[in-house]
XYZ file of N, CA and C in Angstrom:
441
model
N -37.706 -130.421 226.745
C -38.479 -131.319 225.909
C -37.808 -132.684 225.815
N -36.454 -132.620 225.665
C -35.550 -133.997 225.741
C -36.211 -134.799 226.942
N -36.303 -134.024 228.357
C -36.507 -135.002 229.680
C -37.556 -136.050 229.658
N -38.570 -134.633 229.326
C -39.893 -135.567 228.918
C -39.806 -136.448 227.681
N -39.078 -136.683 226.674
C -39.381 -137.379 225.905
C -38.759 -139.081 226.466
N -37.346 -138.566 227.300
C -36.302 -140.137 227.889
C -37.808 -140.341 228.514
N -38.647 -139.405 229.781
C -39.798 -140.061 230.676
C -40.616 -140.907 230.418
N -40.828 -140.662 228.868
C -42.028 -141.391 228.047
C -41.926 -142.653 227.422
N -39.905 -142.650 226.949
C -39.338 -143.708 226.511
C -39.494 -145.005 227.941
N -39.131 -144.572 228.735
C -39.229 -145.321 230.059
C -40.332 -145.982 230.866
N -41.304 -145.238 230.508
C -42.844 -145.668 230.870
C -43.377 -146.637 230.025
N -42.829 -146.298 228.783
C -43.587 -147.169 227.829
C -42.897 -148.730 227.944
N -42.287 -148.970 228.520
C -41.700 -150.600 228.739
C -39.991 -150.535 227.987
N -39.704 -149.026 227.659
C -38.400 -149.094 226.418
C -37.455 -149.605 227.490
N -37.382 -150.091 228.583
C -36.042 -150.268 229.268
C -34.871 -151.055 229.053
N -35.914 -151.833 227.926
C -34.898 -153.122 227.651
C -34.499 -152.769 226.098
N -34.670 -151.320 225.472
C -33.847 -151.014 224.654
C -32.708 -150.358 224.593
N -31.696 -150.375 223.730
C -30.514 -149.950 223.262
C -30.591 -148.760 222.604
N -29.941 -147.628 223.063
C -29.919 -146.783 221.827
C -28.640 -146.345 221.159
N -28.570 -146.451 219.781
C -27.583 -146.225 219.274
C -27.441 -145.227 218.699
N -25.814 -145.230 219.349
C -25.540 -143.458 219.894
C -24.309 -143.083 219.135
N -24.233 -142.007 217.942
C -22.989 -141.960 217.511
C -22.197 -140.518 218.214
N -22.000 -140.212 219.300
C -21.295 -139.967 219.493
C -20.851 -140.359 221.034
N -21.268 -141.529 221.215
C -20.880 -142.673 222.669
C -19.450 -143.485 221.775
N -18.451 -143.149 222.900
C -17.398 -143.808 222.647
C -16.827 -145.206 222.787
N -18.068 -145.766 223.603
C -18.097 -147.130 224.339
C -19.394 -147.574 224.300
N -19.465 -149.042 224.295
C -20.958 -149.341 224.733
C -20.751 -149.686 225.942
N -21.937 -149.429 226.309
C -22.269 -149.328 228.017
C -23.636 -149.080 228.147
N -24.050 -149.720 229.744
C -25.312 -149.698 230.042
C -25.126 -149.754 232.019
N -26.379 -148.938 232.259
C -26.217 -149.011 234.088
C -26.755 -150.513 234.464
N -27.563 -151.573 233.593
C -28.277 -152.162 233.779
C -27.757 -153.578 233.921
N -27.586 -154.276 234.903
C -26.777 -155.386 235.579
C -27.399 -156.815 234.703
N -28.851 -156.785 234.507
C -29.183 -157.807 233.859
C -29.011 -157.715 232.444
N -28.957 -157.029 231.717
C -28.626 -157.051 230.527
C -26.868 -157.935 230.137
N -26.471 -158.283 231.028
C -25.309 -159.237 230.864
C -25.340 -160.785 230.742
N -24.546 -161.023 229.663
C -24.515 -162.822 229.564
C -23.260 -163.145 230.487
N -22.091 -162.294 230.500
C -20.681 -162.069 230.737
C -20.320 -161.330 231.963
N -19.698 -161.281 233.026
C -19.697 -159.938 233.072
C -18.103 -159.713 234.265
N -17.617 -158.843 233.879
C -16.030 -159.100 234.977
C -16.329 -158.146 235.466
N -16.041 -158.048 236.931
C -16.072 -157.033 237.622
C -14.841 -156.169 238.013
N -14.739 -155.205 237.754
C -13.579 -154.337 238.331
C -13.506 -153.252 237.707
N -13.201 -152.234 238.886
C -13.085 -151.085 238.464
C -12.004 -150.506 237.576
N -12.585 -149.725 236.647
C -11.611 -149.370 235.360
C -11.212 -147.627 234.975
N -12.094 -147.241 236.183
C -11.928 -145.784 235.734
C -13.581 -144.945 235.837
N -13.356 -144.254 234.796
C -14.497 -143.182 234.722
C -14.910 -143.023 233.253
N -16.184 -142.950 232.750
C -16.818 -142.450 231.463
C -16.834 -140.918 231.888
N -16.804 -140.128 230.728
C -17.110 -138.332 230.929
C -18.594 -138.326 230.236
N -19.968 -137.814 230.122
C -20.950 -137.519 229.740
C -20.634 -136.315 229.238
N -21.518 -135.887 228.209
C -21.786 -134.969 227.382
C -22.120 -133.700 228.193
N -22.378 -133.675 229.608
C -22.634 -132.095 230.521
C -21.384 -132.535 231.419
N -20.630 -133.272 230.828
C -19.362 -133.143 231.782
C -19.385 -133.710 233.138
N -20.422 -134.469 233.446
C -20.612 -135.479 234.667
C -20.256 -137.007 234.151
N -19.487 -137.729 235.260
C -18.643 -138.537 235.244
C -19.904 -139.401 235.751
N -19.101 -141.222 235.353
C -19.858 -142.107 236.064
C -18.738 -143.404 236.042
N -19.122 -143.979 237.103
C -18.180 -145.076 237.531
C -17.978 -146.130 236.431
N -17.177 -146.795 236.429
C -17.004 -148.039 235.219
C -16.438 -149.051 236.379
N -17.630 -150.246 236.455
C -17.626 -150.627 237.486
C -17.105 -152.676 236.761
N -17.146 -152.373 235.959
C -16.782 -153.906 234.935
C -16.956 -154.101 233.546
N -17.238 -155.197 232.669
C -16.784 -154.764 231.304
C -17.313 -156.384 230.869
N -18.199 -156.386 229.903
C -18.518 -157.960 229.739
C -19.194 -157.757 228.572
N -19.936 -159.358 228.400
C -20.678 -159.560 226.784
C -22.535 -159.700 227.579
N -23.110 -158.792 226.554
C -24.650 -158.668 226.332
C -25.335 -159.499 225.326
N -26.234 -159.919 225.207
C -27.193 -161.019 224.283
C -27.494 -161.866 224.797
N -27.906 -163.201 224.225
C -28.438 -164.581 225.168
C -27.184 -165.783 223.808
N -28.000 -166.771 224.350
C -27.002 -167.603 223.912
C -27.683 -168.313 222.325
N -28.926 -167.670 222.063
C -29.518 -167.752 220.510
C -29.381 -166.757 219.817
N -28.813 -165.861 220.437
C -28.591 -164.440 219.422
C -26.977 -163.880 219.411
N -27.086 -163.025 218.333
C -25.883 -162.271 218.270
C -25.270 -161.414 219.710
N -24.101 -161.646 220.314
C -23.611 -160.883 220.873
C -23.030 -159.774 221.227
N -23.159 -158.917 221.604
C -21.999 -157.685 222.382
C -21.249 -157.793 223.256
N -19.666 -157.719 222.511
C -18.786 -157.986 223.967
C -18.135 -156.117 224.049
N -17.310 -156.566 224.838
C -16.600 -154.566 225.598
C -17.770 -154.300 225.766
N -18.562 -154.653 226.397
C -19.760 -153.531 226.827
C -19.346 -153.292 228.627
N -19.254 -152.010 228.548
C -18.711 -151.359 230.432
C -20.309 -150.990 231.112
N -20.050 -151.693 232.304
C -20.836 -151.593 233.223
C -20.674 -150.236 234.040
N -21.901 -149.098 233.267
C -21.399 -147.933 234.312
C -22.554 -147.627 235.323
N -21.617 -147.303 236.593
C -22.622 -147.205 237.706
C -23.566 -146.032 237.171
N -25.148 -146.253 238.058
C -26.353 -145.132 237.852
C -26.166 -144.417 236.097
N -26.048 -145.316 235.198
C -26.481 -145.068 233.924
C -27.693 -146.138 233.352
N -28.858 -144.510 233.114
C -29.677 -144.881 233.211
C -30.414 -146.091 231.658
N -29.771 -145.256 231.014
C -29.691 -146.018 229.430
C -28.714 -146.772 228.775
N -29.090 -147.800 227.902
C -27.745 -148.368 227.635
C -27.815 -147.661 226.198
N -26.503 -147.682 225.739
C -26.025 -146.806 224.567
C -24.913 -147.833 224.041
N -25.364 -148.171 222.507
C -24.580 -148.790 221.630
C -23.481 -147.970 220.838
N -22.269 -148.318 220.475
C -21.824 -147.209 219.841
C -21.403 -147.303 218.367
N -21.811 -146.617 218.245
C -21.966 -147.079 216.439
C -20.050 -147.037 215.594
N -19.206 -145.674 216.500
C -17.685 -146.101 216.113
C -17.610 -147.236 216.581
N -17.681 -148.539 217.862
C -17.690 -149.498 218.119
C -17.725 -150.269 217.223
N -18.965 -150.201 216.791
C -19.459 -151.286 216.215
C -18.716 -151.620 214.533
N -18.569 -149.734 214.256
C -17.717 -150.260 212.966
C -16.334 -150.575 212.577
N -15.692 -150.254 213.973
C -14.456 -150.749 214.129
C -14.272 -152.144 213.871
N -15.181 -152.923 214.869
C -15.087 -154.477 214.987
C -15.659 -154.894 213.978
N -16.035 -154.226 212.382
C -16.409 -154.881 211.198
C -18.268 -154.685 210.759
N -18.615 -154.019 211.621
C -20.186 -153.928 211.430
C -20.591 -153.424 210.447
N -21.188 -153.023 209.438
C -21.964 -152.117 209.135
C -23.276 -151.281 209.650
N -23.332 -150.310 209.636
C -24.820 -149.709 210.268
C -25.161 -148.872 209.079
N -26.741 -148.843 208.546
C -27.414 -148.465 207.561
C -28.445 -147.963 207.962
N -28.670 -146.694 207.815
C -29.698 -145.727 208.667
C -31.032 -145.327 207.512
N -31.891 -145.319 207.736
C -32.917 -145.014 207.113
C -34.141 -144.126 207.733
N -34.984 -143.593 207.146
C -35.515 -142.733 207.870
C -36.157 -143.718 209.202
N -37.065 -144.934 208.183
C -37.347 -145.663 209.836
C -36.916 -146.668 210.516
N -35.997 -146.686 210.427
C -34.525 -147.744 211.193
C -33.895 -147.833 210.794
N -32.888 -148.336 211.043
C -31.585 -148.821 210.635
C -31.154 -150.162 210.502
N -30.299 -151.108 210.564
C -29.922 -152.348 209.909
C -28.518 -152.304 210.615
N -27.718 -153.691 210.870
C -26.836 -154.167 211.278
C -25.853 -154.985 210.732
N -25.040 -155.004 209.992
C -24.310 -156.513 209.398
C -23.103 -156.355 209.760
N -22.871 -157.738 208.984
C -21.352 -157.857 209.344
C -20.673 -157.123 207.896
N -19.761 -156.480 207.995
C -19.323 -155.691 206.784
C -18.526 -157.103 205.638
N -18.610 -158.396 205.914
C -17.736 -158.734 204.950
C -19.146 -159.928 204.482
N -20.172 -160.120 205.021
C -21.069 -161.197 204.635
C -22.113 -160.264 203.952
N -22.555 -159.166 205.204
C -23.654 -158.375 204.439
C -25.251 -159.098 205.151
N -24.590 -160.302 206.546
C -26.207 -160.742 206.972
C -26.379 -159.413 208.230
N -28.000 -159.655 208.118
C -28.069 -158.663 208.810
C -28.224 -159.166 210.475
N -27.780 -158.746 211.345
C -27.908 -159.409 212.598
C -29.003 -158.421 213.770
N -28.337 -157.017 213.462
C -29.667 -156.233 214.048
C -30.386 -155.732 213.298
N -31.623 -155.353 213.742
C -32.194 -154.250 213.006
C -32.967 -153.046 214.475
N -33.302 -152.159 213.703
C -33.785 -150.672 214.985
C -34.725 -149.810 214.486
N -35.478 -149.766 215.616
C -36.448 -148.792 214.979
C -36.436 -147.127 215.299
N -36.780 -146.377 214.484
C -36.613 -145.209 214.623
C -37.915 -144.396 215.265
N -37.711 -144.061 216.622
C -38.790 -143.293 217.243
C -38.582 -142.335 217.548
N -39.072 -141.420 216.763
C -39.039 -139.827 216.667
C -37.587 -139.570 215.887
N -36.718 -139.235 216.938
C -35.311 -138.967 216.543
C -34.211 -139.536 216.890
N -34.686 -141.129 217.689
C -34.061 -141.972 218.125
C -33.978 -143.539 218.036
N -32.755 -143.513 217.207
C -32.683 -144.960 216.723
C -33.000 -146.215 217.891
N -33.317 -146.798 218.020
C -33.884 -147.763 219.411
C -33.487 -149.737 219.290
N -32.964 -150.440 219.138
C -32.722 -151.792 219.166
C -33.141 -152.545 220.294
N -33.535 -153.602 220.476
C -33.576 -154.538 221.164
C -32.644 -155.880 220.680
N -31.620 -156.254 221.382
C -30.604 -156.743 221.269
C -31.451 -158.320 221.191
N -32.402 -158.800 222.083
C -32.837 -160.023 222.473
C -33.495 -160.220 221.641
N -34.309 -159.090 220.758
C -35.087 -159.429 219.903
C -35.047 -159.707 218.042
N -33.649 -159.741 217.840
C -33.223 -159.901 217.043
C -32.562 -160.822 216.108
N -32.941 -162.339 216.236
C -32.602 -163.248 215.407
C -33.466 -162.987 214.237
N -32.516 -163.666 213.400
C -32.963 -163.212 211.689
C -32.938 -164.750 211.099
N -34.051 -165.498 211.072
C -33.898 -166.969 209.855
C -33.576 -165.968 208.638
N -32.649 -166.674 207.272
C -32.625 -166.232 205.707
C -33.453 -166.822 205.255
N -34.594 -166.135 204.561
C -36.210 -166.789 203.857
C -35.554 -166.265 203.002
N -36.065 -167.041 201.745
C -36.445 -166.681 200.169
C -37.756 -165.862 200.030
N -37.960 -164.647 199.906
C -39.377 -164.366 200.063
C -39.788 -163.952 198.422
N -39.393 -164.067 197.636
C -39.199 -163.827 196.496
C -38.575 -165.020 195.365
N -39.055 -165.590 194.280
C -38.693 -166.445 193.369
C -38.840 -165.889 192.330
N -37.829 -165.678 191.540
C -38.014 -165.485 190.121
C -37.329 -166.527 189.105
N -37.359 -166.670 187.869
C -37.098 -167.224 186.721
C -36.763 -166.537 185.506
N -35.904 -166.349 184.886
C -35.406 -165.638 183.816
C -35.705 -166.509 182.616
N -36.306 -167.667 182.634
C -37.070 -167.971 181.183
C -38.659 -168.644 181.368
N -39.087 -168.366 180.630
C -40.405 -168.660 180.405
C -40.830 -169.827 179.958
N -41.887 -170.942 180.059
C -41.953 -171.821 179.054
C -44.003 -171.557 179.468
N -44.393 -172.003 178.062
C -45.891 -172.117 178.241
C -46.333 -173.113 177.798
């Protein structure tokens, strides 16, 4: 049921999403254009979860140059998805805030939010490009009255 569900993620245009993965030890993606950055050289091997290996073929920064970035992201050969990693992310100061239908991104010491993700089915999903945030006031209040 998993196969068919990645098949469906893939058809539907998801290629250019992220999924964030808590138990991916690295971020990484097979996908060459998803780089702003990118150094090439070989670094070794990732292990997968059935115990199949994949090349680590370089190591660079993801985003564009109007949005928030991802740097350490490893370029692994024939990986088909890119996978964010949520220990990553909270190492380098992030916060991640999960909710039933997405989740949220900040920086742990400001509190802005830089990503946000949507939750499809049982899988948190981001688009990295699509994520600039203007701060609106969407709300005004006043704590005194006059008439």
């Amino acid at each position: 049921m998993c196969i068919i569900f990645v098949f469906v993620l893939q058809k539907s245009s998801m290629k250019k999403q992220w999924y964030l993965d808590s138990g991916c030890s690295k971020h990484m993606t097979g996908d060459l254009t998803k780089f702003t950055s990118l150094k090439l050289k070989a670094e070794g091997h990732v292990t997968y979860g059935d115990n199949n290996r994949g090349r680590i073929l370089g190591r660079g920064t993801v985003g564009t140059g109007n949005s928030t970035t991802i740097e350490n992201v490893l370029y692994v050969e024939g990986l088909r998805h890119s996978l964010l990693s949520i220990s990553q992310l909270c190492d380098k100061g992030y916060k991640v805030n999960f909710k039933s239908n997405g989740s949220t991104i900040s920086h742990d010491s400001s509190s802005k939010v830089l990503f946000t993700s949507k939750r499809v089915n049982n899988i948190y999903l981001l688009d990295i490009l699509e994520t600039d945030f203007v701060n609106e006031c969407l709300l005004s209040k006043s704590d005194e009255s006059s008439l």
